[in-house]
Tab-separated table of C-alpha atoms in Angstrom:
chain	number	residue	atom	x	y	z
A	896	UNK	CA	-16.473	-15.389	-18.345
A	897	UNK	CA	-19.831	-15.247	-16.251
A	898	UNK	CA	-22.733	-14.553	-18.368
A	899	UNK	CA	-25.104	-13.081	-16.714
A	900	UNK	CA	-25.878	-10.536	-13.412
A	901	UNK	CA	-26.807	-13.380	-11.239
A	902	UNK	CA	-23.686	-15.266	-12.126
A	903	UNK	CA	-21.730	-12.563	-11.575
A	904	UNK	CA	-23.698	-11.914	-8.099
A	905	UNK	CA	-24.064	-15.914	-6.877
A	906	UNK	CA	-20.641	-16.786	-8.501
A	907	UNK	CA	-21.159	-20.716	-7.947
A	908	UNK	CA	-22.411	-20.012	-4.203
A	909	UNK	CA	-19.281	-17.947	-3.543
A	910	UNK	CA	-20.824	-14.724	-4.633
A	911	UNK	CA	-20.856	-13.955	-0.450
A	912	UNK	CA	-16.988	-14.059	0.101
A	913	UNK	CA	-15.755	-12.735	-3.168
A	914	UNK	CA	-18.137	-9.519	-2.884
A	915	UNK	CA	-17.452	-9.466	1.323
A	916	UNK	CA	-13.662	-8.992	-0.276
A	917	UNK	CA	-14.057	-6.508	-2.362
A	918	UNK	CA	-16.658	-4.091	0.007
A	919	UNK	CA	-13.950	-4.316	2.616
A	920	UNK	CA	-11.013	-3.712	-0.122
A	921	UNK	CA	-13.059	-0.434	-1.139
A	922	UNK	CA	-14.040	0.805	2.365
A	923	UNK	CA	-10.146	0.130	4.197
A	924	UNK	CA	-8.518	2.244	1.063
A	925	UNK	CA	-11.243	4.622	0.828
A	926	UNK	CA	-10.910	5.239	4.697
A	927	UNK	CA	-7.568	5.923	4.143
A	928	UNK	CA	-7.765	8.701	1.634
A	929	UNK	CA	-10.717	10.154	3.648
A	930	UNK	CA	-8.951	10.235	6.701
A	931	UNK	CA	-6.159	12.265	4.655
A	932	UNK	CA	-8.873	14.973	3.315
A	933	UNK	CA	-9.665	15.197	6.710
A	934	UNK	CA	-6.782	16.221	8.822
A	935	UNK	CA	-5.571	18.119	5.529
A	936	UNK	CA	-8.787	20.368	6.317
A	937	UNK	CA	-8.213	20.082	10.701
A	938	UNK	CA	-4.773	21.231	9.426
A	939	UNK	CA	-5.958	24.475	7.154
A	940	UNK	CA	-8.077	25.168	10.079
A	941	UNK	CA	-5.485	25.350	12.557
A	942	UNK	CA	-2.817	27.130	10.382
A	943	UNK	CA	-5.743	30.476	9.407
A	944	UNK	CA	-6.516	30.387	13.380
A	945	UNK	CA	-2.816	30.792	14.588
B	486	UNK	CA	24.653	8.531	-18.483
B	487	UNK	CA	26.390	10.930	-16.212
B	488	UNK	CA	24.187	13.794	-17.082
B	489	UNK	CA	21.011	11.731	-16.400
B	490	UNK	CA	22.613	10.959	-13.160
B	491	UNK	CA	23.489	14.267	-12.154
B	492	UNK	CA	19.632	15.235	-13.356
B	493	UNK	CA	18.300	12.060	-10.796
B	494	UNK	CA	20.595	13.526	-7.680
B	495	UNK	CA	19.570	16.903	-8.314
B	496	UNK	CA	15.799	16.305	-8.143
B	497	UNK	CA	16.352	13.869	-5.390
B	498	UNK	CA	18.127	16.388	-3.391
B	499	UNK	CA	15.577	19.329	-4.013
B	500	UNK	CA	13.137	16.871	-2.978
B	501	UNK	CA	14.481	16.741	0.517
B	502	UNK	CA	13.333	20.332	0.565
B	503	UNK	CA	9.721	19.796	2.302
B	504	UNK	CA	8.846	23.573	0.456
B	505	UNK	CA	9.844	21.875	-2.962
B	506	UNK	CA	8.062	18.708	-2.621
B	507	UNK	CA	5.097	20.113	-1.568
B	508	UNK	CA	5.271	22.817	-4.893
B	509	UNK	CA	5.798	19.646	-6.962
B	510	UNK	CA	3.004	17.398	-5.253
B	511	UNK	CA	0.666	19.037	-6.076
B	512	UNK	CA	0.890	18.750	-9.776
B	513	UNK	CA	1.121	14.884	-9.364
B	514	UNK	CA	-1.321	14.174	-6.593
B	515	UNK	CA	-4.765	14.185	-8.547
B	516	UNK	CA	-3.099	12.388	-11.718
B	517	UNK	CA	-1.705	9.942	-8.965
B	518	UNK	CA	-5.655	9.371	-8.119
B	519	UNK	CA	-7.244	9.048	-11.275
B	520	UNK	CA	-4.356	6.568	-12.795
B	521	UNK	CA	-5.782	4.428	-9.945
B	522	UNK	CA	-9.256	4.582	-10.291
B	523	UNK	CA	-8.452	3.685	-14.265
B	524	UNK	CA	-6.551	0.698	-13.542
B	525	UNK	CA	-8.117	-0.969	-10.439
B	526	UNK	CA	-11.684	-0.311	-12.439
B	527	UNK	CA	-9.990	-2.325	-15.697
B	528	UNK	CA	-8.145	-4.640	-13.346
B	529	UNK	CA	-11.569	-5.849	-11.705
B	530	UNK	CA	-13.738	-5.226	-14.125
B	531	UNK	CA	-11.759	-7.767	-15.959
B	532	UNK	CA	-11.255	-10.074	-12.902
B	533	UNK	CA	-13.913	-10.420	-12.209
B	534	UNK	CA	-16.356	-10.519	-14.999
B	535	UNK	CA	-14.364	-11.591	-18.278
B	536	UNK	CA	-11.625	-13.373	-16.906
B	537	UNK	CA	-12.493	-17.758	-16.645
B	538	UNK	CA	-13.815	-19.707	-13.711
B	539	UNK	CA	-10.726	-21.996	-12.028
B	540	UNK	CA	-11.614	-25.432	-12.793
B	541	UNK	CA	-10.228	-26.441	-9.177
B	542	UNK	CA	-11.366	-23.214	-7.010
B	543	UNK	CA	-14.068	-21.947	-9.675
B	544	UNK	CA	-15.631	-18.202	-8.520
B	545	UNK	CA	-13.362	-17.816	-5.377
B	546	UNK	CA	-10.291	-17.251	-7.074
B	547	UNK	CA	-11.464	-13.950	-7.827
B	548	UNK	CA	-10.490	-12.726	-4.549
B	549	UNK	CA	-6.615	-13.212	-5.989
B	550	UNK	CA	-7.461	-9.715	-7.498
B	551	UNK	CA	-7.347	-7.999	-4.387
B	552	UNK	CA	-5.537	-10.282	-2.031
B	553	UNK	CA	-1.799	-11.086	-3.911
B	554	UNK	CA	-1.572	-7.198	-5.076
B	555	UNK	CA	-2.497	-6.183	-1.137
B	556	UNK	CA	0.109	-8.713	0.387
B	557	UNK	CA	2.588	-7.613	-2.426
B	558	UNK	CA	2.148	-4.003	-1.086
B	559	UNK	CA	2.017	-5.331	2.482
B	560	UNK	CA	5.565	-6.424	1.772
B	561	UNK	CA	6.876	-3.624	-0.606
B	562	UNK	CA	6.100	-0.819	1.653
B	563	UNK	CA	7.933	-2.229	4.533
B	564	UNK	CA	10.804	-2.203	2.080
B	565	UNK	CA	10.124	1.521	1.552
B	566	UNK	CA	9.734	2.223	4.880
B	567	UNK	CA	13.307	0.566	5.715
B	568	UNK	CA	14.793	2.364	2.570
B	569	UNK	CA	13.437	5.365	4.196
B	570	UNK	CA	14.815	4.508	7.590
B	571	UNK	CA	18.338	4.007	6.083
B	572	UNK	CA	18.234	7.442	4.744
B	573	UNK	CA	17.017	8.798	7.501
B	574	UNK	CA	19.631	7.288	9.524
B	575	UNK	CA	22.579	8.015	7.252
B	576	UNK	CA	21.461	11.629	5.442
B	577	UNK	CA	19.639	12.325	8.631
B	578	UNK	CA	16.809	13.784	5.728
B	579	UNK	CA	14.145	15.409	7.271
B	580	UNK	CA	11.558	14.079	4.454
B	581	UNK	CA	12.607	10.430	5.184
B	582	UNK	CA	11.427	10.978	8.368
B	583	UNK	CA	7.656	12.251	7.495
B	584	UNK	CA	7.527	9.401	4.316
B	585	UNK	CA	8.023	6.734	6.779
B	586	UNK	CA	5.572	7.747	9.208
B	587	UNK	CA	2.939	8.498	6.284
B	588	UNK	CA	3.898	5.370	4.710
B	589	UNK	CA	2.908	3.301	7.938
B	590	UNK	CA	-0.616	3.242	8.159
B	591	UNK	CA	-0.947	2.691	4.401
B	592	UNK	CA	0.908	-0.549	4.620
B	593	UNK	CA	-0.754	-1.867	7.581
B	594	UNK	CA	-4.309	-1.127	5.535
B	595	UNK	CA	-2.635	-3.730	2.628
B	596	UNK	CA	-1.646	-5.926	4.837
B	597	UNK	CA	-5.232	-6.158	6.747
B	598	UNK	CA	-6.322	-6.363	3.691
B	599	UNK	CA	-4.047	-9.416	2.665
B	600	UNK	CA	-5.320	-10.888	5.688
B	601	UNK	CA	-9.006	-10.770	6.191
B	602	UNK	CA	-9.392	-11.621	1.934
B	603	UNK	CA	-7.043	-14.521	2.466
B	604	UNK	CA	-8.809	-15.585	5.443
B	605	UNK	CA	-12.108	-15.074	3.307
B	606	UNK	CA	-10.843	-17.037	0.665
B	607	UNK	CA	-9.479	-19.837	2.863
B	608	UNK	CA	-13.105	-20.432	4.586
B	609	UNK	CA	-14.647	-21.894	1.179
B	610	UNK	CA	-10.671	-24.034	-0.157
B	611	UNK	CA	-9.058	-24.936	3.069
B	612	UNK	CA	-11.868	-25.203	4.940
B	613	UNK	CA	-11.270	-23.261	7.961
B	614	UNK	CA	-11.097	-18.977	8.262
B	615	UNK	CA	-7.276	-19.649	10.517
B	616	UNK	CA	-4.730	-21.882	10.721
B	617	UNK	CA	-1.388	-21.220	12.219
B	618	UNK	CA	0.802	-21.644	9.175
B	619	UNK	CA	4.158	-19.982	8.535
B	620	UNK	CA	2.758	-17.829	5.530
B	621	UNK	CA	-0.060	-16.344	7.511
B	622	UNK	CA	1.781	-15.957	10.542
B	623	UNK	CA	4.459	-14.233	9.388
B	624	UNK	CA	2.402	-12.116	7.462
B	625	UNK	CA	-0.046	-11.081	11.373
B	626	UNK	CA	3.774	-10.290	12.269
B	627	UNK	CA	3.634	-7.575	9.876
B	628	UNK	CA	1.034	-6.701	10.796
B	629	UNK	CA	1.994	-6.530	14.276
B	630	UNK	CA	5.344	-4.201	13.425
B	631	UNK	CA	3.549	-1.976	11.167
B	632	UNK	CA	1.284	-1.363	14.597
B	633	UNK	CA	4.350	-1.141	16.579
B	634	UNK	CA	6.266	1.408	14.339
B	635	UNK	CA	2.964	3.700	14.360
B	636	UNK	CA	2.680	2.995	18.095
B	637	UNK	CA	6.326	4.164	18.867
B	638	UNK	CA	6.188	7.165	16.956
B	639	UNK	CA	3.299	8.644	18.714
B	640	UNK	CA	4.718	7.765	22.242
B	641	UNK	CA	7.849	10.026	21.248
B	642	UNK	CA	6.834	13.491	21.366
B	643	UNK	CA	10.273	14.604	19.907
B	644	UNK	CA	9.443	14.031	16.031
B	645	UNK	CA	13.009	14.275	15.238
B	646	UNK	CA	14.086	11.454	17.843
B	647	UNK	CA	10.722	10.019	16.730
B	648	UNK	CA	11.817	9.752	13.572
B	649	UNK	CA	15.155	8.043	14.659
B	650	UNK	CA	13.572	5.139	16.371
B	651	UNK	CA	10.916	4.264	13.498
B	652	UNK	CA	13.793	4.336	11.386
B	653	UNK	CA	15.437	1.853	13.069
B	654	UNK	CA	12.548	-0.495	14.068
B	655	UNK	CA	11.859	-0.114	10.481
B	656	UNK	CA	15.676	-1.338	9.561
B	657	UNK	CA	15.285	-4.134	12.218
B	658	UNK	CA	11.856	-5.393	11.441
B	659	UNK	CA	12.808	-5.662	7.215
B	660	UNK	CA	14.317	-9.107	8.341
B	661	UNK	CA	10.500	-10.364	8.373
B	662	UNK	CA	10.594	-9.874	4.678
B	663	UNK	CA	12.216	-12.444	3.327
B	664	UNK	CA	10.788	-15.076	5.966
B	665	UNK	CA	7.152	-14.318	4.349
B	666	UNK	CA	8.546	-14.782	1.001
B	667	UNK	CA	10.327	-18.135	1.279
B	668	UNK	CA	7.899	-19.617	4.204
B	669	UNK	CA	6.067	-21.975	1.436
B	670	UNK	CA	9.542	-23.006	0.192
B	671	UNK	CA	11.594	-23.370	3.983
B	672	UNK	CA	8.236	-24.774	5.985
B	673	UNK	CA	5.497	-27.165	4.499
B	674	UNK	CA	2.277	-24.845	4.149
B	675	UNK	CA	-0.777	-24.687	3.175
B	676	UNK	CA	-0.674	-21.782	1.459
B	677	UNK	CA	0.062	-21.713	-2.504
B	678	UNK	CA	3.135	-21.053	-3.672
B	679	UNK	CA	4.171	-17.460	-4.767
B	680	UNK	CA	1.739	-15.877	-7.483
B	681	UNK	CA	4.524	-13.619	-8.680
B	682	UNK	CA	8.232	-14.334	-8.613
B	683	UNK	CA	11.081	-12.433	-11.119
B	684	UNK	CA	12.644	-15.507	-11.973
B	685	UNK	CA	9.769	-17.654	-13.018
B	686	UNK	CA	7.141	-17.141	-15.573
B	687	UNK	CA	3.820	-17.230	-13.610
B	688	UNK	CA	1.962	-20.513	-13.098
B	689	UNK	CA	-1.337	-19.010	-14.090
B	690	UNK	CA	-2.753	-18.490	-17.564
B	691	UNK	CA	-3.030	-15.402	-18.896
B	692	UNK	CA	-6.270	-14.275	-19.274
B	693	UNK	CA	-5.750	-14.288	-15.247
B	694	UNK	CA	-2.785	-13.426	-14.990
B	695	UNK	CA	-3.161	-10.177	-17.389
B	696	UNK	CA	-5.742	-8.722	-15.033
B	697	UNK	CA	-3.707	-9.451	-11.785
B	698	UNK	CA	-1.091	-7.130	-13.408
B	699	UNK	CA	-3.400	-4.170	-13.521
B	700	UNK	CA	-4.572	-4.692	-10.311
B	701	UNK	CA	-1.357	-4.533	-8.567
B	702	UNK	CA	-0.594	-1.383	-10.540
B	703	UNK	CA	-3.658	0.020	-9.570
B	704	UNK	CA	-2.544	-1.482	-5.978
B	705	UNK	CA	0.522	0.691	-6.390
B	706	UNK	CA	-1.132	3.920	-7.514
B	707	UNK	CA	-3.095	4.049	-4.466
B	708	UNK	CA	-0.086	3.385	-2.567
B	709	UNK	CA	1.804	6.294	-4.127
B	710	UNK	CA	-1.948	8.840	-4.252
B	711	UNK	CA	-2.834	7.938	-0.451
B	712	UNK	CA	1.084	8.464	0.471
B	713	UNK	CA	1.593	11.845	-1.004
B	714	UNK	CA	-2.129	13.005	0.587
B	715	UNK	CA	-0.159	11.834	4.198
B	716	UNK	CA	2.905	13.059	2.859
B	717	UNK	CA	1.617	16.438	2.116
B	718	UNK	CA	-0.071	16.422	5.177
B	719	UNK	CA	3.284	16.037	7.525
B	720	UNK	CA	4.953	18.645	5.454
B	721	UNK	CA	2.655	21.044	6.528
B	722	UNK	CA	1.594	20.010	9.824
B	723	UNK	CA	5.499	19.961	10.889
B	724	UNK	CA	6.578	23.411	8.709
B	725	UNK	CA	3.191	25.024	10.015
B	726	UNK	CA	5.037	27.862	11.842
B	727	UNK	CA	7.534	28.484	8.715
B	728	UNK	CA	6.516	31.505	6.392
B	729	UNK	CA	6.076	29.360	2.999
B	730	UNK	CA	3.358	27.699	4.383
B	731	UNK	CA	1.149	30.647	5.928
B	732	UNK	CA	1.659	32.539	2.321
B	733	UNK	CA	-0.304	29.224	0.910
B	734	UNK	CA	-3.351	28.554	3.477
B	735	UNK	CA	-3.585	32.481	5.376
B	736	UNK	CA	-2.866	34.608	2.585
């Protein structure tokens, strides 16, 4: 269990690659679900203006 | 038994209705989300502040947490995607079709994902970001299909023949499956041996192994909340000209 916040953030010197890891786990999904808000609301659009 | 299977068919076959499946996704999709959020935020939280340091690896095994549940999803949705296909083929179901192609870009977001963190994670225990070993490669030919199914289904402008050849690239390409299971057992690798396996317990203790579970749940529930956004999506970008769907968004 790491004790404190700068264990948690230095994580034995591997802080870097565990935290790189999780920022890019975060941003790929969240892309995903943004880029499906997105074209549902291109898609709204273009179904009122037909 | 044969009135719970009669129950099953029935909802599967009203759920070939794109009209249906849209009325009934949307009472699911936002409890799809916040299940999730719940378990991913337990899962990690738990990863990777309560659960103990490796004695070999120490700190870096945390990145387990996101890398086996994204290169179990890497895998599973191919296996969707082909179970799709087969439909598709056989029942010639037009909802097959638009879960496949929804399902694509999803699984080729887990598998990046199972990449890059397992490159990440090799840097500070093998040494090196690459090497060209029969786990990894196998897994960048995933990688590589998943690219090709998305890039043959926009060079078809037919969606319904579209549909047709995914399905069968996706049929073809499931033989990659079990070559990125057994690689550590057929080839000497340096990757580790399989995290999770059904006829083993798991080789790690559990007060790791507990929050691994909750992550690949949470892995899953994203899986199943971004597909039925896509999903959803293809319904009504392909039924856009039918009346059901200008009585939803015009009227």
């Amino acid at each position: 269990m790491l004790e404190n916040f700068n264990d948690l953030l230095y994580m034995d010197g591997n802080g870097l690659f565990v935290w790189f890891c999780m920022a890019f786990v975060i941003l790929v999904l969240s892309l995903n679900i943004l880029y499906a808000i997105k074209k549902k609301r291109k898609l709204i659009k273009l179904i009122r203006s037909s | 038994m044969i009135r719970v299977w009669n129950v099953t068919k029935r909802w599967f076959i009203e759920m070939g209705s794109p009209p249906l499946f849209y009325r009934w996704s949307s009472k699911i999709t936002s409890w799809l989300g916040i299940l999730a959020i719940i378990f991913l935020s337990v899962g990690l939280f738990w990863g990777l502040l309560i659960a103990p340091t490796d004695y070999k690896q120490g700190d870096v095994y945390r990145i387990l947490y996101v890398h086996v549940p994204s290169a179990i999803l890497g895998q599973s949705i191919f296996m969707f995607m082909a179970a799709c296909g087969l439909i598709n083929v056989v029942w010639r179901a037009k909802i097959s079709g638009m879960m496949l192609k929804s399902a694509a870009p999803i699984g080729m977001s887990f598998t990046l994902i199972a990449l890059v963190t397992g490159s990440v994670w090799g840097k500070p225990t093998w040494g090196t970001w690459w090497v060209w070993d029969a786990r990894l490669t196998s897994t960048l030919i995933l990688l590589f299909i998943y690219a090709a199914l998305i890039g043959l289904y926009s060079s078809i402008e037919d969606k319904t023949k579209a549909d047709r050849a995914v399905s069968i690239l996706s049929i073809v390409g499931l033989a990659i499956i079990p070559v990125i299971k057994k690689s550590v057992d057929w080839w000497q690798t340096l990757h580790q041996p399989s995290t999770f396996t059904l006829t083993s317990s798991p080789s790690m203790s559990p007060e790791m192994y507990q929050p691994l579970l909750l992550c690949v749940i949470g892995f899953y529930l994203i899986f199943a909340f971004a597909l039925t956004l896509n999903l959803r999506n293809e319904v009504i970008d392909r039924e856009r000209s039918k009346n059901w769907v200008k009585q939803i968004f015009v009227n």
